[in-house]
Tab-separated table of C-alpha atoms in Angstrom:
chain	number	residue	atom	x	y	z
A	1	UNK	CA	0.567	-105.457	1.398
A	2	UNK	CA	-0.742	-104.335	-1.919
A	3	UNK	CA	1.394	-104.304	-5.406
A	4	UNK	CA	4.020	-102.385	-5.319
A	5	UNK	CA	3.486	-99.483	-7.698
A	6	UNK	CA	5.425	-96.244	-9.108
A	7	UNK	CA	3.974	-92.538	-9.329
A	8	UNK	CA	4.368	-89.439	-9.503
A	9	UNK	CA	3.918	-86.586	-7.913
A	10	UNK	CA	3.853	-82.803	-8.036
A	11	UNK	CA	6.053	-81.275	-5.230
A	12	UNK	CA	3.651	-77.848	-5.416
A	13	UNK	CA	0.548	-79.261	-4.787
A	14	UNK	CA	1.137	-82.899	-4.025
A	15	UNK	CA	-1.374	-84.477	-7.107
A	16	UNK	CA	-0.885	-87.445	-8.271
A	17	UNK	CA	-0.472	-89.134	-11.612
A	18	UNK	CA	0.205	-92.606	-12.878
A	19	UNK	CA	3.102	-91.013	-15.664
A	20	UNK	CA	5.530	-88.200	-15.938
A	21	UNK	CA	3.310	-84.900	-16.989
A	22	UNK	CA	5.499	-81.844	-17.801
A	23	UNK	CA	2.489	-79.701	-16.724
A	24	UNK	CA	0.486	-80.044	-13.695
A	25	UNK	CA	-3.653	-80.257	-14.643
A	26	UNK	CA	-4.288	-79.136	-10.583
A	27	UNK	CA	-1.869	-76.023	-10.368
A	28	UNK	CA	-0.769	-74.879	-13.419
A	29	UNK	CA	3.256	-75.371	-12.812
A	30	UNK	CA	5.903	-76.607	-15.119
A	31	UNK	CA	8.370	-79.737	-14.431
A	32	UNK	CA	7.388	-80.279	-10.328
A	33	UNK	CA	6.643	-83.906	-11.244
A	34	UNK	CA	8.819	-86.521	-9.480
A	35	UNK	CA	8.751	-90.298	-9.330
A	36	UNK	CA	8.493	-92.083	-5.656
A	37	UNK	CA	7.767	-95.775	-5.633
A	38	UNK	CA	5.057	-96.386	-3.184
A	39	UNK	CA	3.416	-99.497	-1.679
A	40	UNK	CA	-0.263	-98.947	0.480
A	41	UNK	CA	-1.676	-101.641	2.685
A	42	UNK	CA	-5.909	-102.241	1.790
A	43	UNK	CA	-7.344	-99.094	3.586
A	44	UNK	CA	-6.347	-95.702	4.556
A	45	UNK	CA	-2.372	-95.299	5.548
A	46	UNK	CA	-3.380	-92.719	8.112
A	47	UNK	CA	-6.475	-94.741	9.443
A	48	UNK	CA	-4.085	-98.029	10.203
A	49	UNK	CA	-1.674	-95.548	11.714
A	50	UNK	CA	-4.196	-94.051	14.043
A	51	UNK	CA	-6.813	-96.593	14.734
A	52	UNK	CA	-10.128	-96.854	15.060
A	53	UNK	CA	-11.398	-93.123	15.517
A	54	UNK	CA	-15.057	-92.757	16.947
A	55	UNK	CA	-18.308	-92.789	14.872
A	56	UNK	CA	-19.385	-89.187	13.743
A	57	UNK	CA	-22.756	-88.282	12.932
A	58	UNK	CA	-24.006	-84.270	11.400
A	59	UNK	CA	-25.207	-82.104	14.238
A	60	UNK	CA	-26.689	-79.305	13.842
A	61	UNK	CA	-24.713	-75.530	14.587
A	62	UNK	CA	-27.079	-74.759	17.519
A	63	UNK	CA	-26.426	-78.205	18.967
A	64	UNK	CA	-22.533	-78.437	19.224
A	65	UNK	CA	-20.910	-77.516	22.634
A	66	UNK	CA	-18.233	-75.119	22.184
A	67	UNK	CA	-14.961	-75.835	24.357
A	68	UNK	CA	-14.565	-74.629	27.636
A	69	UNK	CA	-11.005	-73.625	27.163
A	70	UNK	CA	-10.726	-71.824	23.926
A	71	UNK	CA	-7.440	-70.731	24.099
A	72	UNK	CA	-4.070	-72.050	25.773
A	73	UNK	CA	-1.879	-69.981	27.295
A	74	UNK	CA	1.838	-70.870	25.730
A	75	UNK	CA	3.284	-69.127	28.280
A	76	UNK	CA	4.774	-66.935	25.551
A	77	UNK	CA	3.006	-63.752	25.147
A	78	UNK	CA	4.415	-62.644	21.050
A	79	UNK	CA	3.577	-66.365	19.772
A	80	UNK	CA	-0.035	-66.014	21.733
A	81	UNK	CA	-0.370	-62.717	20.034
A	82	UNK	CA	0.209	-63.912	16.440
A	83	UNK	CA	-1.979	-67.255	17.176
A	84	UNK	CA	-4.578	-64.680	17.980
A	85	UNK	CA	-4.390	-65.006	22.152
A	86	UNK	CA	-3.463	-68.567	22.466
A	87	UNK	CA	-3.600	-72.443	21.353
A	88	UNK	CA	-6.410	-73.291	19.942
A	89	UNK	CA	-7.132	-77.325	21.683
A	90	UNK	CA	-6.827	-80.045	19.013
A	91	UNK	CA	-5.305	-77.120	16.391
A	92	UNK	CA	-2.486	-78.195	14.185
A	93	UNK	CA	0.364	-75.402	13.419
A	94	UNK	CA	3.301	-75.494	10.467
A	95	UNK	CA	6.024	-73.392	11.990
A	96	UNK	CA	8.527	-72.750	8.976
A	97	UNK	CA	12.127	-70.602	8.461
A	98	UNK	CA	15.167	-70.795	6.776
A	99	UNK	CA	18.040	-73.072	8.398
A	100	UNK	CA	19.348	-71.329	11.548
A	101	UNK	CA	16.560	-68.897	11.888
A	102	UNK	CA	15.702	-70.704	15.274
A	103	UNK	CA	12.745	-72.561	15.058
A	104	UNK	CA	13.716	-75.330	17.049
A	105	UNK	CA	14.612	-72.862	19.949
A	106	UNK	CA	11.589	-71.223	19.373
A	107	UNK	CA	9.698	-74.810	19.849
A	108	UNK	CA	11.808	-75.878	22.711
A	109	UNK	CA	11.408	-72.678	24.655
A	110	UNK	CA	7.597	-73.270	24.429
A	111	UNK	CA	8.300	-76.626	25.521
A	112	UNK	CA	10.239	-75.527	28.870
A	113	UNK	CA	7.933	-72.342	29.574
A	114	UNK	CA	6.421	-72.487	32.497
A	115	UNK	CA	2.656	-73.099	30.882
A	116	UNK	CA	1.623	-76.014	33.181
A	117	UNK	CA	1.317	-78.255	29.796
A	118	UNK	CA	2.451	-81.654	29.084
A	119	UNK	CA	4.293	-81.650	26.432
A	120	UNK	CA	6.156	-84.333	24.025
A	121	UNK	CA	9.036	-83.110	22.085
A	122	UNK	CA	10.094	-85.100	19.218
A	123	UNK	CA	13.372	-84.727	17.369
A	124	UNK	CA	13.813	-86.135	14.344
A	125	UNK	CA	17.320	-84.460	13.596
A	126	UNK	CA	18.950	-84.324	17.238
A	127	UNK	CA	19.909	-86.617	19.756
A	128	UNK	CA	18.086	-86.350	23.205
A	129	UNK	CA	21.933	-85.487	24.434
A	130	UNK	CA	22.141	-82.350	22.163
A	131	UNK	CA	18.130	-81.106	23.138
A	132	UNK	CA	19.705	-80.779	26.908
A	133	UNK	CA	22.348	-79.078	26.066
A	134	UNK	CA	20.130	-76.163	24.419
A	135	UNK	CA	17.846	-76.505	27.505
A	136	UNK	CA	20.199	-75.909	30.206
A	137	UNK	CA	20.997	-72.418	27.731
A	138	UNK	CA	17.802	-71.502	27.604
A	139	UNK	CA	16.322	-73.241	31.208
A	140	UNK	CA	14.129	-75.515	32.122
A	141	UNK	CA	10.543	-74.106	33.477
A	142	UNK	CA	8.386	-77.406	32.704
A	143	UNK	CA	9.427	-80.700	34.424
A	144	UNK	CA	6.414	-82.359	32.069
A	145	UNK	CA	8.555	-81.639	29.336
A	146	UNK	CA	9.553	-85.271	27.476
A	147	UNK	CA	12.085	-85.184	24.396
A	148	UNK	CA	11.480	-88.301	22.399
A	149	UNK	CA	14.608	-88.987	19.412
A	150	UNK	CA	12.476	-90.876	16.525
A	151	UNK	CA	11.670	-90.736	12.772
A	152	UNK	CA	9.364	-93.910	12.740
A	153	UNK	CA	5.703	-92.638	12.666
A	154	UNK	CA	4.312	-95.461	14.075
A	155	UNK	CA	6.335	-95.713	16.799
A	156	UNK	CA	5.556	-91.643	17.616
A	157	UNK	CA	1.907	-92.768	17.244
A	158	UNK	CA	2.421	-95.347	19.990
A	159	UNK	CA	4.142	-92.761	22.198
A	160	UNK	CA	1.877	-90.130	21.703
A	161	UNK	CA	-1.061	-92.646	22.969
A	162	UNK	CA	0.799	-94.149	25.464
A	163	UNK	CA	1.993	-90.870	27.334
A	164	UNK	CA	-1.224	-88.465	26.734
A	165	UNK	CA	0.000	-85.400	26.517
A	166	UNK	CA	-1.544	-81.981	25.637
A	167	UNK	CA	0.775	-80.424	23.412
A	168	UNK	CA	2.946	-82.610	20.793
A	169	UNK	CA	6.001	-80.790	19.107
A	170	UNK	CA	7.252	-82.446	16.076
A	171	UNK	CA	11.013	-81.173	15.115
A	172	UNK	CA	10.458	-81.655	11.920
A	173	UNK	CA	7.837	-83.119	9.404
A	174	UNK	CA	10.466	-83.886	7.062
A	175	UNK	CA	12.361	-85.919	8.653
A	176	UNK	CA	9.144	-88.485	9.762
A	177	UNK	CA	8.448	-91.229	7.987
A	178	UNK	CA	5.784	-94.427	8.437
A	179	UNK	CA	6.546	-97.909	6.902
A	180	UNK	CA	3.557	-98.260	4.563
A	181	UNK	CA	5.227	-96.183	2.171
A	182	UNK	CA	8.732	-97.102	0.474
A	183	UNK	CA	9.584	-94.165	-0.367
A	184	UNK	CA	12.031	-91.731	1.434
A	185	UNK	CA	11.218	-89.478	4.275
A	186	UNK	CA	10.827	-86.146	2.808
A	187	UNK	CA	9.101	-87.290	-0.046
A	188	UNK	CA	5.501	-85.811	-1.331
A	189	UNK	CA	3.985	-88.908	0.104
A	190	UNK	CA	5.467	-89.428	2.644
A	191	UNK	CA	4.963	-85.796	4.298
A	192	UNK	CA	1.306	-85.539	3.091
A	193	UNK	CA	0.445	-89.043	4.912
A	194	UNK	CA	2.605	-88.365	7.898
A	195	UNK	CA	0.791	-85.113	8.406
A	196	UNK	CA	-2.807	-86.651	7.684
A	197	UNK	CA	-2.333	-89.127	10.452
A	198	UNK	CA	-1.371	-86.125	12.878
A	199	UNK	CA	-4.034	-84.316	11.965
A	200	UNK	CA	-6.877	-86.738	12.417
A	201	UNK	CA	-5.078	-87.945	15.693
A	202	UNK	CA	-5.429	-83.733	16.737
A	203	UNK	CA	-8.986	-83.037	15.760
A	204	UNK	CA	-9.877	-86.840	17.292
A	205	UNK	CA	-8.219	-86.290	20.975
A	206	UNK	CA	-8.037	-83.133	21.399
A	207	UNK	CA	-4.067	-82.595	21.170
A	208	UNK	CA	-2.511	-79.722	19.885
A	209	UNK	CA	0.569	-80.579	17.572
A	210	UNK	CA	3.178	-78.000	16.518
A	211	UNK	CA	4.904	-79.614	13.402
A	212	UNK	CA	8.448	-77.952	11.951
A	213	UNK	CA	8.739	-77.089	8.612
A	214	UNK	CA	11.847	-76.660	6.269
A	215	UNK	CA	11.343	-74.430	3.156
A	216	UNK	CA	13.144	-74.538	-0.037
A	217	UNK	CA	15.715	-71.769	-1.665
A	218	UNK	CA	12.147	-69.921	-2.750
A	219	UNK	CA	11.337	-69.363	0.822
A	220	UNK	CA	8.165	-71.890	0.164
A	221	UNK	CA	7.432	-74.653	2.735
A	222	UNK	CA	9.091	-77.468	1.664
A	223	UNK	CA	6.958	-80.721	0.510
A	224	UNK	CA	3.524	-80.571	-1.590
A	225	UNK	CA	1.631	-77.535	-1.288
A	226	UNK	CA	-1.270	-79.710	0.242
A	227	UNK	CA	0.963	-79.362	3.617
A	228	UNK	CA	-0.368	-76.062	4.568
A	229	UNK	CA	-4.041	-76.845	3.366
A	230	UNK	CA	-3.932	-79.810	5.932
A	231	UNK	CA	-3.090	-77.545	8.932
A	232	UNK	CA	-4.931	-75.341	10.620
A	233	UNK	CA	-2.135	-72.488	10.816
A	234	UNK	CA	1.148	-71.684	9.244
A	235	UNK	CA	3.566	-69.458	10.721
A	236	UNK	CA	6.741	-68.282	9.312
A	237	UNK	CA	9.758	-66.624	10.853
A	238	UNK	CA	11.656	-64.690	9.659
A	239	UNK	CA	14.628	-62.470	9.974
A	240	UNK	CA	18.743	-61.990	8.295
A	241	UNK	CA	21.189	-64.672	9.953
A	242	UNK	CA	23.495	-61.513	10.095
A	243	UNK	CA	21.214	-59.777	12.158
A	244	UNK	CA	19.587	-60.480	16.003
A	245	UNK	CA	16.295	-59.638	15.155
A	246	UNK	CA	13.519	-62.457	13.984
A	247	UNK	CA	10.084	-61.523	12.834
A	248	UNK	CA	7.167	-64.544	13.196
A	249	UNK	CA	4.228	-63.381	10.795
A	250	UNK	CA	0.886	-66.074	10.635
A	251	UNK	CA	0.453	-66.592	6.760
A	252	UNK	CA	-2.759	-68.682	7.496
A	253	UNK	CA	-5.180	-68.821	10.606
A	254	UNK	CA	-8.165	-70.472	10.762
A	255	UNK	CA	-8.876	-69.310	14.297
A	256	UNK	CA	-7.829	-65.845	13.851
A	257	UNK	CA	-6.335	-62.881	12.306
A	258	UNK	CA	-3.215	-63.503	10.196
A	259	UNK	CA	-2.234	-59.571	10.549
A	260	UNK	CA	0.055	-60.066	13.266
A	261	UNK	CA	3.164	-60.518	14.314
A	262	UNK	CA	5.914	-61.255	17.121
A	263	UNK	CA	9.592	-59.666	17.559
A	264	UNK	CA	12.170	-61.867	19.110
A	265	UNK	CA	16.006	-60.980	19.686
A	266	UNK	CA	18.421	-63.683	19.807
A	267	UNK	CA	21.044	-64.131	22.430
A	268	UNK	CA	22.745	-66.613	24.072
A	269	UNK	CA	20.081	-67.960	26.129
A	270	UNK	CA	17.360	-68.084	23.620
A	271	UNK	CA	14.816	-65.878	22.425
A	272	UNK	CA	13.979	-63.094	23.616
A	273	UNK	CA	10.191	-61.100	23.487
A	274	UNK	CA	10.499	-57.755	22.218
A	275	UNK	CA	6.944	-56.239	23.373
A	276	UNK	CA	7.997	-52.639	22.082
A	277	UNK	CA	9.394	-52.780	18.515
A	278	UNK	CA	10.474	-49.209	18.262
A	279	UNK	CA	13.054	-49.612	20.638
A	280	UNK	CA	14.966	-51.696	18.412
A	281	UNK	CA	14.295	-49.691	15.334
A	282	UNK	CA	14.797	-46.376	16.314
A	283	UNK	CA	18.750	-45.046	16.262
A	284	UNK	CA	19.957	-42.069	18.437
A	285	UNK	CA	22.872	-39.540	16.600
A	286	UNK	CA	24.442	-36.898	18.399
A	287	UNK	CA	23.621	-34.776	15.470
A	288	UNK	CA	21.054	-34.724	12.807
A	289	UNK	CA	22.092	-36.629	9.490
A	290	UNK	CA	20.597	-35.930	6.158
A	291	UNK	CA	19.320	-38.918	4.717
A	292	UNK	CA	16.885	-40.249	7.756
A	293	UNK	CA	13.297	-40.111	8.304
A	294	UNK	CA	11.060	-41.924	10.835
A	295	UNK	CA	8.130	-43.535	9.692
A	296	UNK	CA	4.865	-44.624	11.765
A	297	UNK	CA	4.336	-48.162	10.696
A	298	UNK	CA	1.534	-50.763	11.962
A	299	UNK	CA	1.193	-54.480	11.238
A	300	UNK	CA	-1.840	-55.437	12.822
A	301	UNK	CA	-3.136	-53.453	16.218
A	302	UNK	CA	0.601	-53.109	17.111
A	303	UNK	CA	2.047	-50.030	15.879
A	304	UNK	CA	6.136	-49.117	15.943
A	305	UNK	CA	8.521	-47.005	14.708
A	306	UNK	CA	10.860	-47.440	12.264
A	307	UNK	CA	13.925	-45.804	11.139
A	308	UNK	CA	14.318	-44.970	6.947
A	309	UNK	CA	17.437	-44.668	5.513
A	310	UNK	CA	17.530	-43.485	1.870
A	311	UNK	CA	20.881	-41.923	-0.198
A	312	UNK	CA	20.467	-40.274	-3.625
A	313	UNK	CA	24.139	-39.550	-5.237
A	314	UNK	CA	24.893	-38.924	-8.761
A	315	UNK	CA	24.755	-41.792	-10.692
A	316	UNK	CA	27.844	-42.925	-12.003
A	317	UNK	CA	26.640	-44.738	-15.342
A	318	UNK	CA	24.076	-44.005	-17.823
A	319	UNK	CA	21.659	-46.045	-16.086
A	320	UNK	CA	20.860	-44.752	-12.370
A	321	UNK	CA	20.818	-47.266	-9.751
A	322	UNK	CA	17.661	-48.621	-7.267
A	323	UNK	CA	18.905	-50.828	-4.524
A	324	UNK	CA	15.998	-51.354	-1.838
A	325	UNK	CA	16.696	-53.245	1.517
A	326	UNK	CA	13.457	-54.620	3.317
A	327	UNK	CA	11.417	-52.932	0.464
A	328	UNK	CA	9.599	-53.514	-2.535
A	329	UNK	CA	11.972	-52.451	-5.259
A	330	UNK	CA	8.951	-51.418	-7.676
A	331	UNK	CA	6.987	-49.511	-5.255
A	332	UNK	CA	10.354	-47.527	-4.857
A	333	UNK	CA	10.585	-46.706	-7.882
A	334	UNK	CA	7.086	-45.349	-8.394
A	335	UNK	CA	7.498	-42.861	-5.051
A	336	UNK	CA	10.480	-41.765	-7.113
A	337	UNK	CA	8.534	-41.463	-10.729
A	338	UNK	CA	6.087	-39.413	-8.281
A	339	UNK	CA	8.781	-37.155	-6.197
A	340	UNK	CA	10.448	-36.622	-10.026
A	341	UNK	CA	6.725	-35.433	-11.372
A	342	UNK	CA	5.294	-33.916	-8.918
A	343	UNK	CA	8.254	-32.118	-7.349
A	344	UNK	CA	10.549	-31.493	-10.020
A	345	UNK	CA	13.271	-33.339	-8.378
A	346	UNK	CA	15.398	-34.866	-11.529
A	347	UNK	CA	15.856	-38.509	-9.696
A	348	UNK	CA	17.143	-39.803	-13.488
A	349	UNK	CA	20.072	-38.504	-12.307
A	350	UNK	CA	20.673	-40.010	-9.174
A	351	UNK	CA	21.698	-43.397	-7.910
A	352	UNK	CA	18.628	-44.575	-4.453
A	353	UNK	CA	19.568	-47.058	-2.191
A	354	UNK	CA	17.001	-47.036	0.388
A	355	UNK	CA	17.506	-49.210	3.572
A	356	UNK	CA	15.071	-49.650	7.124
A	357	UNK	CA	16.693	-50.287	10.372
A	358	UNK	CA	16.808	-53.329	12.004
A	359	UNK	CA	17.102	-55.586	9.082
A	360	UNK	CA	12.619	-55.706	8.571
A	361	UNK	CA	10.949	-55.917	5.783
A	362	UNK	CA	8.226	-53.786	5.704
A	363	UNK	CA	5.035	-53.851	2.962
A	364	UNK	CA	2.964	-51.081	4.625
A	365	UNK	CA	1.875	-48.548	2.174
A	366	UNK	CA	1.948	-46.205	5.275
A	367	UNK	CA	5.379	-45.731	4.840
A	368	UNK	CA	5.508	-44.387	1.328
A	369	UNK	CA	5.787	-40.670	3.249
A	370	UNK	CA	9.031	-41.453	5.252
A	371	UNK	CA	10.317	-43.138	2.207
A	372	UNK	CA	9.495	-39.421	0.385
A	373	UNK	CA	10.997	-37.830	3.277
A	374	UNK	CA	14.340	-40.027	3.554
A	375	UNK	CA	15.169	-39.362	-0.209
A	376	UNK	CA	13.735	-35.697	-0.157
A	377	UNK	CA	16.538	-34.961	2.748
A	378	UNK	CA	18.963	-36.815	1.061
A	379	UNK	CA	18.902	-35.358	-2.015
A	380	UNK	CA	19.189	-31.938	-0.704
A	381	UNK	CA	21.316	-32.799	1.912
A	382	UNK	CA	19.466	-31.269	5.148
A	383	UNK	CA	18.282	-33.789	7.928
A	384	UNK	CA	15.036	-33.532	8.694
A	385	UNK	CA	13.661	-31.885	11.734
A	386	UNK	CA	14.513	-33.421	14.763
A	387	UNK	CA	11.282	-35.254	16.575
A	388	UNK	CA	9.549	-35.302	13.495
A	389	UNK	CA	7.784	-38.330	12.073
A	390	UNK	CA	4.985	-39.280	9.232
A	391	UNK	CA	2.662	-41.501	8.390
A	392	UNK	CA	0.534	-41.516	5.042
A	393	UNK	CA	0.379	-43.494	1.999
A	394	UNK	CA	1.044	-41.535	-1.873
A	395	UNK	CA	-0.750	-41.749	-4.712
A	396	UNK	CA	0.393	-41.249	-8.228
A	397	UNK	CA	-1.092	-37.762	-8.629
A	398	UNK	CA	1.276	-36.226	-5.619
A	399	UNK	CA	-1.555	-36.750	-3.094
A	400	UNK	CA	-1.555	-38.115	0.884
A	401	UNK	CA	-3.705	-40.993	1.454
A	402	UNK	CA	-4.218	-41.675	4.865
A	403	UNK	CA	-2.657	-44.712	6.532
A	404	UNK	CA	-4.370	-47.848	8.083
A	405	UNK	CA	-4.793	-47.005	12.118
A	406	UNK	CA	-3.519	-43.404	11.622
A	407	UNK	CA	-4.923	-42.898	15.171
A	408	UNK	CA	-2.601	-45.611	16.323
A	409	UNK	CA	0.452	-44.602	14.843
A	410	UNK	CA	0.019	-40.747	16.586
A	411	UNK	CA	-0.212	-42.206	19.975
A	412	UNK	CA	2.836	-44.589	19.370
A	413	UNK	CA	4.347	-41.234	18.247
A	414	UNK	CA	3.449	-39.405	21.246
A	415	UNK	CA	4.594	-42.575	23.655
A	416	UNK	CA	7.928	-42.581	22.546
A	417	UNK	CA	8.458	-38.463	22.730
A	418	UNK	CA	8.080	-36.970	19.220
A	419	UNK	CA	6.505	-33.535	19.019
A	420	UNK	CA	5.635	-33.650	15.600
A	421	UNK	CA	3.825	-35.989	12.670
A	422	UNK	CA	3.021	-35.567	9.918
A	423	UNK	CA	-0.192	-37.377	8.382
A	424	UNK	CA	-2.824	-37.531	5.090
A	425	UNK	CA	-5.029	-34.040	5.467
A	426	UNK	CA	-7.930	-35.914	3.726
A	427	UNK	CA	-7.938	-37.749	7.136
A	428	UNK	CA	-10.720	-35.525	8.877
A	429	UNK	CA	-11.078	-34.568	12.795
A	430	UNK	CA	-13.447	-37.680	13.506
A	431	UNK	CA	-11.702	-40.378	15.584
A	432	UNK	CA	-10.242	-41.363	18.627
A	433	UNK	CA	-9.576	-38.042	20.686
A	434	UNK	CA	-5.486	-37.503	19.919
A	435	UNK	CA	-3.140	-37.434	22.666
A	436	UNK	CA	-1.290	-34.017	23.805
A	437	UNK	CA	2.218	-32.871	23.340
A	438	UNK	CA	2.209	-33.721	20.455
A	439	UNK	CA	1.286	-31.411	16.918
A	440	UNK	CA	-0.491	-33.304	14.030
A	441	UNK	CA	0.380	-31.573	10.553
A	442	UNK	CA	-1.779	-32.778	7.951
A	443	UNK	CA	-0.745	-31.890	4.186
A	444	UNK	CA	-2.839	-32.782	1.463
A	445	UNK	CA	-0.306	-33.251	-1.568
A	446	UNK	CA	3.225	-34.365	-1.770
A	447	UNK	CA	4.490	-30.556	-2.802
A	448	UNK	CA	3.801	-29.218	0.838
A	449	UNK	CA	6.148	-32.195	2.487
A	450	UNK	CA	9.470	-30.088	2.092
A	451	UNK	CA	8.378	-27.385	3.504
A	452	UNK	CA	6.777	-28.936	6.361
A	453	UNK	CA	9.303	-31.138	6.490
A	454	UNK	CA	12.734	-28.878	7.186
A	455	UNK	CA	11.768	-25.593	8.038
A	456	UNK	CA	10.697	-26.522	11.203
């Protein structure tokens, strides 16, 4: 054992320094250095744990043989979609989210699903009895799922080498530690070395590993930022604890795109996949209500309709309030300024509150027209015509710009029975053949919106 020494690590990027520094020279963040006591044996820590690995030599690109099974079906359609068609063998996936959001439930459902994979579920937070209670509630469909409660990395790697599973799930990386480092579990050095060891084993053996990570109060993955650089895929599990719906979003994916989302509903029996998000984002009312508009949105290749609710009322104080739930407040202020400048609406006298149904957080600029429609409806206290939805982006000059994947938004609106959709006139007549049964109204300027919106 080498001499015990003290070192300082940046909590943001993992930069190591021999003394405390106010500003990290690597990432530029202030007050992020913490002191840790470390002790290393000669050689690499990860190499000591993982054992000797086969020697690799450089190869020509044309000579590299592709794997026969490039994607593994996890038995979960929503997760397969976010990953780009399934899990790639030998990949290291990081799943993050707030406490109680359903990370452990989702990972256990993957392990228990009927996917034919021999899975080792390693838990450092729960006992096997607790996991069995959750498994009985979810349903056991995979008899090849093994539960192992352990926090010492050496023991975990020994069991992985002995069992040779197809997939390993670690819950969570912050509870795993190695004896080769004297710092406590969850520290920067422990997380970095444990993740590096798991990555080396995954790449050398082709075993897929899913690790769960805690998040800080700022919403970022706890531990060094290098953890997100080490892994192949970073997934974020989002949602409100007061709401039953959850969104699985890809933040990083070396094997596919990051614009896909998966939607789940939290039930007593676990997480239910929501194949049609529009069913949870639209509400049917007995009579038309003012301040409610429907927008056609799209995340990746998945279109869905979402209900936008707005309330514009007289300002009680000198400065009007601006509150948005699920939408960027700064963008809402910009849209309100466009309505005031281009339509003459006195928004400086109004408090404006904006909400998206279902607790969704949406950043799609194609919903600008729906937000403006909801505000206009509430401002004049007149409901939007029945069966009308919107899809378009607003510019500062009041022009209505085409939304990405407008044709898919139109098809989704037609499939759900909407009779009219308002889009940008700059879209043109080209593109795919538009579905029958829905009227496509094109406008070029925001000044045309009130007439087609309220008088149909």
